[in-house]
CSV table of C-alpha atoms and ligand atoms in Angstrom, one decimal:
chain,number,residue,atom,x,y,z
D,1,MET,CA,-40.9,-48.8,-23.8
D,2,GLN,CA,-37.6,-49.9,-22.2
D,3,ASN,CA,-37.9,-51.3,-18.7
D,4,ASN,CA,-34.3,-51.6,-18.0
D,5,THR,CA,-33.2,-48.0,-17.6
D,6,THR,CA,-29.6,-48.7,-16.5
D,7,GLU,CA,-28.6,-49.2,-20.2
D,8,LEU,CA,-29.7,-45.7,-21.0
D,9,PRO,CA,-27.5,-42.6,-20.7
D,10,VAL,CA,-27.7,-40.0,-18.0
D,11,ILE,CA,-28.8,-36.9,-19.9
D,12,ILE,CA,-27.3,-33.5,-18.8
D,13,ILE,CA,-29.1,-30.4,-20.0
D,14,GLY,CA,-26.6,-27.6,-20.7
D,15,ALA,CA,-22.9,-27.7,-21.5
D,16,GLY,CA,-21.8,-24.9,-19.1
D,17,PRO,CA,-19.1,-25.5,-16.5
D,18,VAL,CA,-21.4,-27.5,-14.2
D,19,GLY,CA,-23.0,-29.6,-17.0
D,20,LEU,CA,-19.5,-30.5,-18.3
D,21,ALA,CA,-18.3,-31.3,-14.8
D,22,ALA,CA,-21.3,-33.6,-14.4
D,23,ALA,CA,-20.2,-35.4,-17.6
D,24,ALA,CA,-16.6,-35.7,-16.3
D,25,HIS,CA,-17.8,-37.2,-13.0
D,26,LEU,CA,-20.2,-39.6,-14.6
D,27,HIS,CA,-17.4,-40.7,-17.1
D,28,ALA,CA,-15.0,-41.2,-14.1
D,29,ARG,CA,-17.7,-43.5,-12.5
D,30,GLY,CA,-18.1,-45.6,-15.7
D,31,LEU,CA,-21.6,-44.2,-16.4
D,32,ARG,CA,-22.7,-42.9,-19.8
D,33,PRO,CA,-23.4,-39.2,-20.0
D,34,LEU,CA,-25.1,-37.4,-22.9
D,35,VAL,CA,-24.9,-33.6,-22.8
D,36,LEU,CA,-27.6,-31.6,-24.7
D,37,GLU,CA,-26.6,-28.0,-25.4
D,38,ALA,CA,-28.9,-25.4,-26.9
D,39,GLY,CA,-26.1,-23.2,-28.3
D,40,ALA,CA,-24.0,-23.8,-31.4
D,41,SER,CA,-21.0,-24.5,-29.1
D,42,VAL,CA,-20.4,-25.3,-25.5
D,43,ALA,CA,-20.8,-22.7,-22.8
D,44,ALA,CA,-23.0,-20.5,-24.9
D,45,ALA,CA,-24.3,-18.6,-21.8
D,46,ILE,CA,-20.8,-17.7,-20.7
D,47,ARG,CA,-20.0,-16.4,-24.2
D,48,GLY,CA,-22.9,-14.0,-23.6
D,49,TRP,CA,-20.8,-12.3,-20.8
D,50,GLY,CA,-17.4,-13.4,-22.1
D,51,ASN,CA,-15.8,-9.9,-21.8
D,52,THR,CA,-16.4,-9.8,-18.1
D,53,ARG,CA,-13.6,-10.9,-15.8
D,54,LEU,CA,-14.5,-13.5,-13.2
D,55,PHE,CA,-13.9,-12.5,-9.6
D,56,SER,CA,-12.8,-16.0,-8.6
D,57,PRO,CA,-9.3,-17.2,-9.6
D,58,TRP,CA,-8.7,-20.3,-11.6
D,59,ARG,CA,-8.2,-22.4,-8.5
D,60,TYR,CA,-11.9,-22.2,-7.7
D,61,ASN,CA,-13.1,-22.7,-11.3
D,62,ILE,CA,-11.7,-26.1,-12.3
D,63,ASP,CA,-13.5,-29.2,-11.3
D,64,GLU,CA,-11.4,-32.1,-10.1
D,65,ALA,CA,-12.8,-34.9,-12.4
D,66,ALA,CA,-12.5,-32.5,-15.3
D,67,ARG,CA,-8.9,-31.7,-14.4
D,68,ARG,CA,-8.1,-35.5,-14.4
D,69,LEU,CA,-9.6,-35.9,-17.8
D,70,LEU,CA,-7.9,-32.8,-19.2
D,71,GLU,CA,-4.5,-33.8,-17.8
D,72,ALA,CA,-4.8,-37.2,-19.4
D,73,ASP,CA,-5.3,-35.2,-22.7
D,74,GLY,CA,-2.0,-33.2,-22.2
D,75,TRP,CA,-3.7,-30.0,-20.9
D,76,GLN,CA,-1.6,-27.4,-19.2
D,77,GLU,CA,-3.4,-25.8,-16.2
D,78,PRO,CA,-3.5,-22.0,-16.2
D,79,ASP,CA,-2.0,-19.9,-13.4
D,80,LEU,CA,-4.2,-20.8,-10.5
D,81,GLU,CA,-4.2,-17.3,-9.0
D,82,ALA,CA,-5.1,-15.5,-12.3
D,83,LEU,CA,-8.6,-14.3,-13.0
D,84,PRO,CA,-9.9,-15.4,-16.3
D,85,THR,CA,-12.5,-13.5,-18.4
D,86,GLY,CA,-15.6,-15.5,-19.4
D,87,HIS,CA,-14.0,-16.0,-22.9
D,88,GLU,CA,-10.8,-17.3,-21.3
D,89,LEU,CA,-12.8,-19.7,-19.1
D,90,VAL,CA,-14.4,-21.1,-22.3
D,91,ASP,CA,-11.2,-21.2,-24.5
D,92,ASP,CA,-8.7,-22.4,-21.9
D,93,TYR,CA,-10.9,-24.8,-19.9
D,94,LEU,CA,-14.4,-25.6,-21.2
D,95,THR,CA,-13.6,-26.1,-24.9
D,96,PRO,CA,-10.6,-28.4,-24.1
D,97,LEU,CA,-12.8,-30.2,-21.6
D,98,ALA,CA,-15.5,-30.8,-24.2
D,99,ALA,CA,-12.8,-32.2,-26.5
D,100,ALA,CA,-11.5,-34.5,-23.8
D,101,LEU,CA,-15.1,-35.8,-23.2
D,102,LYS,CA,-15.1,-36.8,-26.9
D,103,ASP,CA,-18.5,-37.6,-28.4
D,104,VAL,CA,-20.9,-37.1,-25.5
D,105,ILE,CA,-22.0,-33.6,-26.3
D,106,ARG,CA,-24.7,-32.6,-28.8
D,107,THR,CA,-24.8,-28.9,-29.6
D,108,GLY,CA,-27.7,-27.2,-31.4
D,109,SER,CA,-30.0,-29.3,-29.2
D,110,ARG,CA,-32.5,-27.2,-27.1
D,111,VAL,CA,-34.4,-29.3,-24.5
D,112,VAL,CA,-38.0,-28.2,-24.5
D,113,ALA,CA,-39.6,-30.7,-22.2
D,114,VAL,CA,-38.7,-33.5,-19.8
D,115,SER,CA,-41.2,-36.3,-18.9
D,116,ARG,CA,-41.5,-40.1,-18.6
D,117,GLU,CA,-42.0,-42.4,-21.5
D,118,ASP,CA,-45.7,-43.1,-22.0
D,119,ILE,CA,-46.8,-41.7,-18.6
D,120,ASP,CA,-47.7,-38.3,-17.5
D,121,LYS,CA,-47.2,-36.5,-14.2
D,122,THR,CA,-50.3,-38.0,-12.6
D,123,ARG,CA,-49.3,-41.7,-13.0
D,124,SER,CA,-47.4,-43.2,-10.0
D,125,ALA,CA,-47.2,-46.9,-11.0
D,126,ASN,CA,-43.7,-48.0,-12.1
D,127,ARG,CA,-42.5,-44.4,-12.3
D,128,ASP,CA,-39.0,-45.2,-11.1
D,129,SER,CA,-38.5,-48.0,-13.6
D,130,THR,CA,-39.8,-46.1,-16.5
D,131,PRO,CA,-37.3,-44.2,-18.6
D,132,LEU,CA,-37.2,-40.4,-18.5
D,133,LEU,CA,-38.0,-38.8,-21.9
D,134,VAL,CA,-36.2,-35.7,-23.0
D,135,ARG,CA,-37.7,-33.8,-25.9
D,136,VAL,CA,-35.2,-31.9,-28.0
D,137,ALA,CA,-35.8,-29.1,-30.5
D,138,LEU,CA,-33.3,-29.4,-33.3
D,139,ALA,CA,-31.9,-26.6,-35.4
D,140,ASP,CA,-34.0,-27.6,-38.5
D,141,GLY,CA,-37.3,-27.2,-36.5
D,142,SER,CA,-37.9,-30.9,-35.9
D,143,TYR,CA,-38.1,-32.7,-32.5
D,144,ASP,CA,-36.2,-35.7,-31.2
D,145,ASP,CA,-37.3,-37.7,-28.1
D,146,VAL,CA,-34.3,-39.1,-26.2
D,147,HIS,CA,-34.5,-41.6,-23.3
D,148,ALA,CA,-32.5,-41.5,-20.1
D,149,ARG,CA,-32.1,-43.4,-16.9
D,150,SER,CA,-31.6,-40.1,-15.1
D,151,VAL,CA,-31.6,-36.3,-16.0
D,152,ILE,CA,-29.4,-33.6,-14.6
D,153,ASP,CA,-30.7,-30.1,-15.5
D,154,ALA,CA,-27.7,-27.8,-15.6
D,155,SER,CA,-29.2,-25.2,-18.0
D,156,GLY,CA,-28.5,-22.1,-15.9
D,157,THR,CA,-30.6,-19.0,-15.7
D,158,TRP,CA,-28.8,-16.7,-18.2
D,159,SER,CA,-31.7,-16.7,-20.7
D,160,ARG,CA,-34.2,-15.5,-18.1
D,161,PRO,CA,-33.3,-12.0,-16.7
D,162,ASN,CA,-35.6,-10.6,-14.0
D,163,PRO,CA,-37.9,-7.9,-15.3
D,164,LEU,CA,-37.2,-4.3,-14.4
D,165,GLY,CA,-40.8,-3.5,-13.3
D,166,ARG,CA,-42.0,-3.8,-9.7
D,167,SER,CA,-43.9,-6.8,-8.3
D,168,GLY,CA,-41.6,-9.1,-10.3
D,169,LEU,CA,-43.4,-8.3,-13.5
D,170,PRO,CA,-42.4,-6.3,-16.6
D,171,ALA,CA,-43.4,-2.7,-16.4
D,172,PRO,CA,-45.7,-1.2,-19.0
D,173,GLY,CA,-43.6,-0.6,-22.1
D,174,GLU,CA,-40.7,-2.7,-21.0
D,175,THR,CA,-41.1,-5.5,-23.6
D,176,ARG,CA,-41.4,-3.0,-26.4
D,177,ALA,CA,-38.3,-1.0,-25.1
D,178,ALA,CA,-36.3,-4.2,-25.0
D,179,ALA,CA,-37.4,-5.2,-28.5
D,180,SER,CA,-36.4,-1.8,-29.8
D,181,GLY,CA,-32.9,-2.1,-28.3
D,182,LEU,CA,-33.3,0.8,-25.8
D,183,ILE,CA,-33.0,-1.8,-23.1
D,184,THR,CA,-30.0,-4.0,-23.7
D,185,GLN,CA,-29.2,-7.5,-22.4
D,186,SER,CA,-27.2,-7.8,-19.1
D,187,LEU,CA,-23.4,-7.2,-19.3
D,188,PRO,CA,-23.2,-5.8,-22.9
D,189,ALA,CA,-19.7,-5.5,-24.3
D,190,VAL,CA,-19.5,-1.8,-23.4
D,191,THR,CA,-15.8,-1.3,-24.3
D,192,GLY,CA,-15.8,-4.0,-27.0
D,193,ALA,CA,-18.1,-4.9,-29.9
D,194,GLU,CA,-21.0,-2.8,-28.6
D,195,ARG,CA,-19.0,0.3,-27.8
D,196,GLU,CA,-20.8,2.5,-30.3
D,197,ARG,CA,-24.1,1.9,-28.5
D,198,PHE,CA,-22.8,3.6,-25.4
D,199,ALA,CA,-20.0,6.1,-26.4
D,200,GLY,CA,-21.2,9.7,-25.8
D,201,ARG,CA,-24.6,8.6,-24.7
D,202,HIS,CA,-26.5,8.8,-21.4
D,203,VAL,CA,-26.6,5.3,-20.1
D,204,LEU,CA,-28.7,4.1,-17.1
D,205,VAL,CA,-27.6,0.9,-15.3
D,206,VAL,CA,-30.3,-0.6,-13.1
D,207,GLY,CA,-29.4,-3.1,-10.3
D,208,ALA,CA,-27.0,-3.5,-7.4
D,209,GLY,CA,-25.1,-6.7,-8.0
D,210,HIS,CA,-21.8,-7.8,-9.5
D,211,SER,CA,-23.1,-7.4,-13.0
D,212,ALA,CA,-24.1,-3.8,-12.4
D,213,ALA,CA,-20.7,-3.1,-10.9
D,214,ASN,CA,-18.9,-4.5,-13.9
D,215,THR,CA,-21.0,-2.6,-16.4
D,216,LEU,CA,-20.5,0.7,-14.4
D,217,LEU,CA,-16.7,0.2,-14.3
D,218,ASP,CA,-16.6,-0.5,-18.1
D,219,LEU,CA,-18.7,2.7,-18.7
D,220,ALA,CA,-16.4,4.7,-16.6
D,221,GLU,CA,-13.5,3.5,-18.7
D,222,LEU,CA,-15.4,4.4,-21.8
D,223,ALA,CA,-16.2,7.9,-20.4
D,224,GLU,CA,-12.5,8.5,-20.0
D,225,GLU,CA,-12.1,8.1,-23.7
D,226,VAL,CA,-15.4,9.7,-24.7
D,227,PRO,CA,-16.1,12.4,-22.0
D,228,GLU,CA,-19.7,13.1,-23.3
D,229,THR,CA,-20.7,9.7,-22.0
D,230,ARG,CA,-23.0,10.1,-19.0
D,231,ILE,CA,-23.5,7.4,-16.4
D,232,SER,CA,-26.5,7.0,-14.2
D,233,TRP,CA,-26.9,4.2,-11.7
D,234,ALA,CA,-30.3,3.4,-10.2
D,235,VAL,CA,-31.1,1.0,-7.3
D,236,ARG,CA,-34.3,0.2,-5.5
D,237,SER,CA,-32.7,0.5,-2.0
D,238,ALA,CA,-32.4,3.8,-0.1
D,239,ASP,CA,-28.7,3.5,0.1
D,240,VAL,CA,-26.1,2.3,-2.4
D,241,SER,CA,-23.2,1.7,-0.1
D,242,SER,CA,-24.2,-1.9,0.5
D,243,ALA,CA,-23.4,-2.6,-3.1
D,244,TYR,CA,-19.7,-2.1,-2.5
D,245,GLY,CA,-19.5,-5.4,-0.7
D,246,GLY,CA,-16.6,-6.6,1.5
D,247,GLU,CA,-13.9,-4.4,-0.3
D,248,SER,CA,-10.6,-5.2,1.4
D,249,ASP,CA,-12.1,-7.8,3.6
D,250,ASP,CA,-13.3,-10.0,0.7
D,251,GLU,CA,-11.2,-13.2,0.4
D,252,LEU,CA,-11.7,-12.8,-3.4
D,253,ALA,CA,-9.5,-9.8,-3.8
D,254,ALA,CA,-10.8,-9.0,-7.3
D,255,ARG,CA,-14.4,-8.9,-6.1
D,256,GLY,CA,-13.4,-6.7,-3.1
D,257,ALA,CA,-11.5,-4.3,-5.5
D,258,LEU,CA,-14.6,-4.0,-7.7
D,259,GLY,CA,-16.5,-2.5,-4.8
D,260,SER,CA,-13.7,-0.1,-3.9
D,261,ARG,CA,-13.4,1.1,-7.5
D,262,LEU,CA,-17.1,1.6,-7.7
D,263,ARG,CA,-17.2,3.6,-4.5
D,264,ALA,CA,-14.4,5.9,-5.7
D,265,LEU,CA,-16.3,6.6,-9.0
D,266,VAL,CA,-19.5,7.4,-7.1
D,267,GLU,CA,-17.7,9.6,-4.6
D,268,SER,CA,-15.9,11.5,-7.4
D,269,GLY,CA,-19.2,12.2,-9.2
D,270,VAL,CA,-18.3,10.1,-12.4
D,271,ILE,CA,-21.4,8.0,-11.6
D,272,ASP,CA,-24.7,9.7,-10.8
D,273,VAL,CA,-26.6,7.6,-8.3
D,274,HIS,CA,-30.4,7.4,-8.0
D,275,THR,CA,-31.7,5.5,-4.9
D,276,SER,CA,-35.2,4.4,-4.0
D,277,PHE,CA,-35.7,4.1,-7.8
D,278,VAL,CA,-38.8,2.0,-8.4
D,279,ILE,CA,-39.7,1.7,-12.1
D,280,SER,CA,-43.4,1.9,-13.0
D,281,GLY,CA,-43.2,2.2,-16.8
D,282,PHE,CA,-41.4,3.1,-20.0
D,283,GLU,CA,-42.3,5.7,-22.6
D,284,PHE,CA,-40.5,6.6,-25.9
D,285,SER,CA,-39.3,10.1,-26.2
D,286,GLY,CA,-38.1,10.4,-29.8
D,287,ASP,CA,-35.3,7.8,-30.0
D,288,ARG,CA,-34.7,8.1,-26.2
D,289,LEU,CA,-36.2,6.2,-23.4
D,290,ARG,CA,-38.2,7.8,-20.6
D,291,VAL,CA,-38.1,5.7,-17.4
D,292,LEU,CA,-41.1,6.4,-15.2
D,293,THR,CA,-40.8,5.8,-11.4
D,294,THR,CA,-43.2,5.6,-8.5
D,295,GLU,CA,-41.7,8.6,-6.7
D,296,ALA,CA,-41.5,11.0,-9.6
D,297,LYS,CA,-37.7,10.4,-10.1
D,298,ASP,CA,-38.2,9.9,-13.8
D,299,LEU,CA,-35.2,9.9,-16.1
D,300,THR,CA,-34.8,10.2,-19.8
D,301,VAL,CA,-31.8,8.2,-21.2
D,302,ASP,CA,-30.4,6.9,-24.4
D,303,VAL,CA,-30.0,3.4,-23.3
D,304,LEU,CA,-30.7,1.3,-20.2
D,305,VAL,CA,-28.6,-1.7,-19.1
D,306,PRO,CA,-30.5,-4.1,-16.8
D,307,ALA,CA,-28.5,-5.9,-14.1
D,308,THR,CA,-31.4,-7.1,-11.9
D,309,GLY,CA,-30.5,-10.8,-11.7
D,310,PHE,CA,-32.0,-13.9,-13.2
D,311,ARG,CA,-34.7,-16.5,-12.5
D,312,PRO,CA,-34.9,-20.2,-13.6
D,313,ASP,CA,-37.0,-21.3,-16.5
D,314,LEU,CA,-39.1,-24.1,-15.0
D,315,SER,CA,-41.5,-24.5,-17.9
D,316,ILE,CA,-39.6,-27.3,-19.5
D,317,LEU,CA,-40.0,-29.3,-16.2
D,318,SER,CA,-43.8,-29.0,-15.9
D,319,GLU,CA,-44.4,-32.8,-16.4
D,320,LEU,CA,-42.0,-33.7,-13.6
D,321,ARG,CA,-42.8,-34.0,-9.9
D,322,LEU,CA,-40.7,-31.3,-8.4
D,323,GLU,CA,-40.4,-30.1,-4.9
D,324,LEU,CA,-39.2,-26.5,-4.9
D,325,ASP,CA,-38.8,-23.8,-2.2
D,326,PRO,CA,-41.9,-21.5,-2.8
D,327,ALA,CA,-39.8,-18.3,-2.5
D,328,VAL,CA,-36.4,-19.0,-4.0
D,329,GLU,CA,-37.5,-21.7,-6.5
D,330,ALA,CA,-34.5,-23.8,-5.5
D,331,PRO,CA,-34.9,-27.5,-4.5
D,332,ARG,CA,-37.0,-27.5,-1.3
D,333,GLN,CA,-34.2,-28.4,1.1
D,334,LEU,CA,-31.7,-26.0,-0.5
D,335,GLY,CA,-33.9,-23.0,-0.6
D,336,PRO,CA,-33.7,-22.0,3.1
D,337,LEU,CA,-29.9,-22.4,3.0
D,338,ILE,CA,-29.5,-19.7,0.3
D,339,ASP,CA,-32.5,-17.5,0.6
D,340,PRO,CA,-31.0,-14.0,0.2
D,341,GLU,CA,-33.6,-12.5,2.6
D,342,PHE,CA,-32.1,-14.5,5.4
D,343,HIS,CA,-28.6,-15.4,4.2
D,344,SER,CA,-27.0,-12.2,3.2
D,345,CYS,CA,-23.5,-13.6,3.1
D,346,GLY,CA,-24.6,-16.4,0.8
D,347,SER,CA,-23.3,-18.9,3.4
D,348,VAL,CA,-24.1,-22.4,2.1
D,349,GLU,CA,-23.8,-25.7,3.8
D,350,PRO,CA,-22.1,-28.3,1.6
D,351,HIS,CA,-24.9,-30.2,-0.1
D,352,GLY,CA,-25.2,-33.0,-2.6
D,353,GLU,CA,-27.5,-35.6,-4.1
D,354,GLN,CA,-29.8,-35.9,-1.0
D,355,VAL,CA,-30.6,-32.2,-0.7
D,356,LEU,CA,-31.0,-31.8,-4.5
D,357,SER,CA,-33.4,-34.8,-5.0
D,358,HIS,CA,-37.0,-34.3,-6.0
D,359,PRO,CA,-40.0,-36.6,-5.7
D,360,GLU,CA,-39.3,-37.4,-9.4
D,361,PRO,CA,-36.8,-40.3,-9.2
D,362,GLY,CA,-33.5,-39.8,-10.9
D,363,PHE,CA,-34.1,-36.1,-11.7
D,364,TYR,CA,-31.9,-33.2,-10.4
D,365,ILE,CA,-31.5,-29.5,-10.9
D,366,VAL,CA,-27.8,-28.4,-10.4
D,367,GLY,CA,-25.6,-25.4,-11.0
D,368,MET,CA,-26.8,-21.8,-11.3
D,369,LYS,CA,-30.4,-23.1,-11.9
D,370,SER,CA,-30.3,-25.0,-8.6
D,371,TYR,CA,-30.1,-21.6,-6.8
D,372,GLY,CA,-33.4,-20.5,-8.4
D,373,ARG,CA,-33.7,-16.8,-7.8
D,374,ALA,CA,-30.8,-16.6,-5.3
D,375,PRO,CA,-27.8,-14.7,-6.7
D,376,THR,CA,-25.0,-16.3,-4.7
D,377,PHE,CA,-24.0,-19.3,-6.8
D,378,LEU,CA,-20.3,-20.2,-7.4
D,379,MET,CA,-19.1,-22.8,-9.9
D,380,ALA,CA,-17.2,-24.7,-7.1
D,381,THR,CA,-20.6,-25.3,-5.4
D,382,GLY,CA,-21.9,-26.8,-8.6
D,383,TYR,CA,-18.9,-29.1,-9.0
D,384,GLU,CA,-19.5,-30.6,-5.5
D,385,GLN,CA,-23.2,-31.0,-6.4
D,386,VAL,CA,-22.5,-33.1,-9.5
D,387,ARG,CA,-19.7,-35.1,-7.8
D,388,SER,CA,-22.2,-36.2,-5.2
D,389,ILE,CA,-24.9,-37.0,-7.8
D,390,ALA,CA,-22.6,-39.1,-10.0
D,391,ALA,CA,-21.5,-41.0,-6.9
D,392,ALA,CA,-25.2,-41.7,-6.0
D,393,LEU,CA,-26.0,-42.8,-9.5
D,394,ALA,CA,-23.1,-45.2,-9.4
D,395,GLY,CA,-24.4,-46.7,-6.2
D,396,ASP,CA,-21.7,-45.2,-4.0
D,397,ARG,CA,-23.9,-43.8,-1.2
D,398,ALA,CA,-21.0,-43.1,1.2
D,399,ALA,CA,-19.2,-40.9,-1.4
D,400,ALA,CA,-22.5,-39.2,-2.3
D,401,ASP,CA,-23.1,-38.2,1.3
D,402,ALA,CA,-19.6,-37.1,2.1
D,403,VAL,CA,-20.1,-33.6,0.9
D,404,HIS,CA,-17.4,-30.9,1.3
D,405,LEU,CA,-16.9,-27.4,0.0
D,406,ASP,CA,-14.0,-25.0,0.3
D,407,LEU,CA,-14.9,-21.5,-0.8
D,408,PRO,CA,-13.7,-18.0,-0.1
D,409,GLU,CA,-15.6,-15.6,2.1
D,410,THR,CA,-16.9,-12.2,1.1
D,411,GLY,CA,-15.8,-10.5,4.3
D,412,VAL,CA,-19.3,-8.9,4.7
D,413,CYS,CA,-22.3,-10.0,6.6
D,414,SER,CA,-24.9,-7.5,5.6
D,415,THR,CA,-24.5,-7.4,1.9
D,416,ASP,CA,-22.5,-8.5,-1.1
D,417,LEU,CA,-22.1,-7.8,-4.8
D,418,GLY,CA,-24.5,-10.5,-5.7
D,419,GLY,CA,-27.8,-8.8,-5.5
D,420,SER,CA,-30.6,-8.2,-3.0
D,421,CYS,CA,-28.8,-9.3,0.1
D,422,ASP,CA,-29.7,-6.9,2.8
D,423,ALA,CA,-30.7,-9.0,5.8
D,424,PRO,CA,-28.7,-9.8,8.9
D,425,ALA,CA,-26.1,-12.4,8.3
D,426,GLU,CA,-25.9,-16.0,9.2
D,427,PRO,CA,-22.7,-17.2,10.7
D,428,GLN,CA,-20.2,-17.7,8.0
D,429,LEU,CA,-18.7,-20.9,9.3
D,430,VAL,CA,-20.9,-23.9,9.4
D,431,SER,CA,-20.4,-27.5,10.4
D,432,VAL,CA,-22.5,-30.2,8.8
D,433,GLY,CA,-22.3,-33.9,9.6
D,434,ARG,CA,-18.9,-35.1,8.8
D,435,SER,CA,-17.9,-32.1,6.8
D,436,THR,CA,-17.1,-28.6,7.8
D,437,GLN,CA,-16.9,-25.6,5.6
D,438,ALA,CA,-17.4,-21.9,5.3
D,439,SER,CA,-18.7,-20.3,2.3
D,440,SER,CA,-19.8,-16.9,1.5
D,441,THR,CA,-20.3,-16.3,-2.1
D,442,CYS,CA,-22.0,-14.0,-4.5
D,443,CYS,CA,-21.8,-13.5,-8.2
Z,1,LIG,C1,-21.2,-12.1,-15.1
Z,1,LIG,C2,-21.0,-13.3,-14.3
Z,1,LIG,C3,-19.9,-13.5,-13.6
Z,1,LIG,C4,-19.7,-14.6,-12.8
Z,1,LIG,N1,-18.5,-14.8,-12.1
Z,1,LIG,C5,-18.3,-15.9,-11.4
Z,1,LIG,C6,-17.1,-16.2,-10.8
Z,1,LIG,O1,-16.2,-15.4,-10.8
Z,1,LIG,N2,-16.9,-17.3,-10.1
Z,1,LIG,C7,-17.9,-18.2,-10.0
Z,1,LIG,O2,-17.7,-19.3,-9.4
Z,1,LIG,N3,-19.1,-18.0,-10.5
Z,1,LIG,C8,-19.4,-16.9,-11.2
Z,1,LIG,N4,-20.6,-16.7,-11.8
Z,1,LIG,C9,-21.8,-17.5,-11.5
Z,1,LIG,C10,-21.8,-18.9,-12.1
Z,1,LIG,O3,-20.8,-19.8,-11.6
Z,1,LIG,C11,-21.8,-18.9,-13.7
Z,1,LIG,O4,-22.9,-18.2,-14.1
Z,1,LIG,C12,-21.7,-20.3,-14.3
Z,1,LIG,O5,-21.6,-20.1,-15.7
Z,1,LIG,C13,-22.9,-21.2,-14.0
Z,1,LIG,O6,-22.7,-22.4,-14.6
Z,1,LIG,P1,-23.8,-23.4,-15.0
Z,1,LIG,O7,-23.1,-24.5,-15.8
Z,1,LIG,O8,-24.7,-23.7,-13.9
Z,1,LIG,O9,-24.7,-22.6,-16.1
Z,1,LIG,P2,-24.4,-21.8,-17.4
Z,1,LIG,O10,-23.0,-21.4,-17.5
Z,1,LIG,O11,-25.4,-20.7,-17.6
Z,1,LIG,O12,-24.6,-22.9,-18.6
Z,1,LIG,C14,-25.9,-23.4,-18.9
Z,1,LIG,C15,-25.8,-23.9,-20.3
Z,1,LIG,O13,-27.1,-24.5,-20.6
Z,1,LIG,C16,-27.5,-24.2,-21.9
Z,1,LIG,N5,-29.0,-24.2,-22.0
Z,1,LIG,C17,-29.8,-23.4,-21.5
Z,1,LIG,N6,-31.1,-23.8,-21.7
Z,1,LIG,C18,-31.0,-25.0,-22.4
Z,1,LIG,C19,-32.0,-25.9,-22.9
Z,1,LIG,N7,-33.3,-25.7,-22.7
Z,1,LIG,N8,-31.5,-27.0,-23.5
Z,1,LIG,C20,-30.2,-27.2,-23.7
Z,1,LIG,N9,-29.2,-26.3,-23.2
Z,1,LIG,C21,-29.6,-25.2,-22.6
Z,1,LIG,C22,-26.9,-22.8,-22.1
Z,1,LIG,O14,-26.8,-22.5,-23.5
Z,1,LIG,C23,-25.6,-22.9,-21.4
Z,1,LIG,O15,-24.5,-23.3,-22.2
Z,1,LIG,C24,-20.8,-15.5,-12.7
Z,1,LIG,C25,-22.0,-15.3,-13.3
Z,1,LIG,C26,-22.1,-14.2,-14.1
Z,1,LIG,C27,-23.4,-14.0,-14.9
């Protein structure tokens, strides 16, 4: 066992935008990052929704430490007001960033557990001077144990969609329907590679967030070319209007426009809306899917696209001493700041290392995963999280605590396009310590 952990790398789980930004900040601080990425290449999760256009322009999507590294490598920044697709974000920013970071990223390396060398969760003695141990499953089926002075979990939530059934559980028949392909993944490439799955079919989209809006708009485009395509949209709430978001009041114009276009399609009858739609089960009807509901609003469709949000996979962290908000599954102090039941605007105070710390020394959850089940995360929030953590790990407490965020507002206080936000709003402008900021963000 190594007692001097300072010689060990800081391991980052996941090479998404926040994981790579963490590596850039650690590099800038003279620390040694090692990024472990499950996918065959960086940003594998974003590739999963690569055809979707982001609602935040480039100016909010580029981390400052990453920018400095890229510019030293001769990178040309994109038009800061343009809205990239997921694929463009990867091709024009994250792939060059990975190249600029040089040899600190291992792809094909899925982290399956995090613990401490030779001691389990129950042992307290010498915990903070004992290296963290990260177990990695390799592509050939073998395992590798890697040691770290600190671990930053930036593995996102993309691989864990929320189930469609009520009570937070899969409905009877749901797993089988997904395995048979009648239920797709979120954000399929409706007008791209997966077009044939949807053209001329009856498609049901379930959910009220940004992903649902994107899929519905893509389906409407497809229906213009193939008029037999039938679009149904089901939400649990009694009224769908909250899903339109801030429209012209949204500071992110693209996100506001999304809501307006959706409203127009619903009002013109292109999209058939089903409210108070609570799924109780699935049955097969030939090669179609019968969606059963609690209030006898059953529907038979050709294919169902879920857009019901995501939740974090905490199983890989079960040997660590975590402190999580019991409802949102975000770090304890962060949970109340982002809980969608109370923060419908997604207002978030700037926060960094202190708020993100756990009883487990040197371990942090950042990025999309740090928001647990809350749907309101933006990349810029994650960039500030990892800037602060890198400063703390480098011993610069003042920089770690001087947290600041500058994000656009949605222009709505009762809902957003991010999901289940339907409670009264918190004030959108907040002042915390030495930093002031307003943010109101949903994805
Ligand atoms: C459709 C959509 C649109 C969005 N639009 C915006 C937007 O416009 N603006 C904005 O600011 N935010 C947006 N977001 C929200 C959020 O900023 C993005 O999801 C962003 O990609 C989150 O970054 P991340 O690095 O935290 O996680 P991810 O991008 O999800 O990256 C996590 C990485 O970890 C890897 N990984 C997962 N598990 C493991 C493991 N066990 N071991 C090793 N590696 C692992 C994954 O393969 C992935 O590469 C959007 C999200 C979605 C889904």
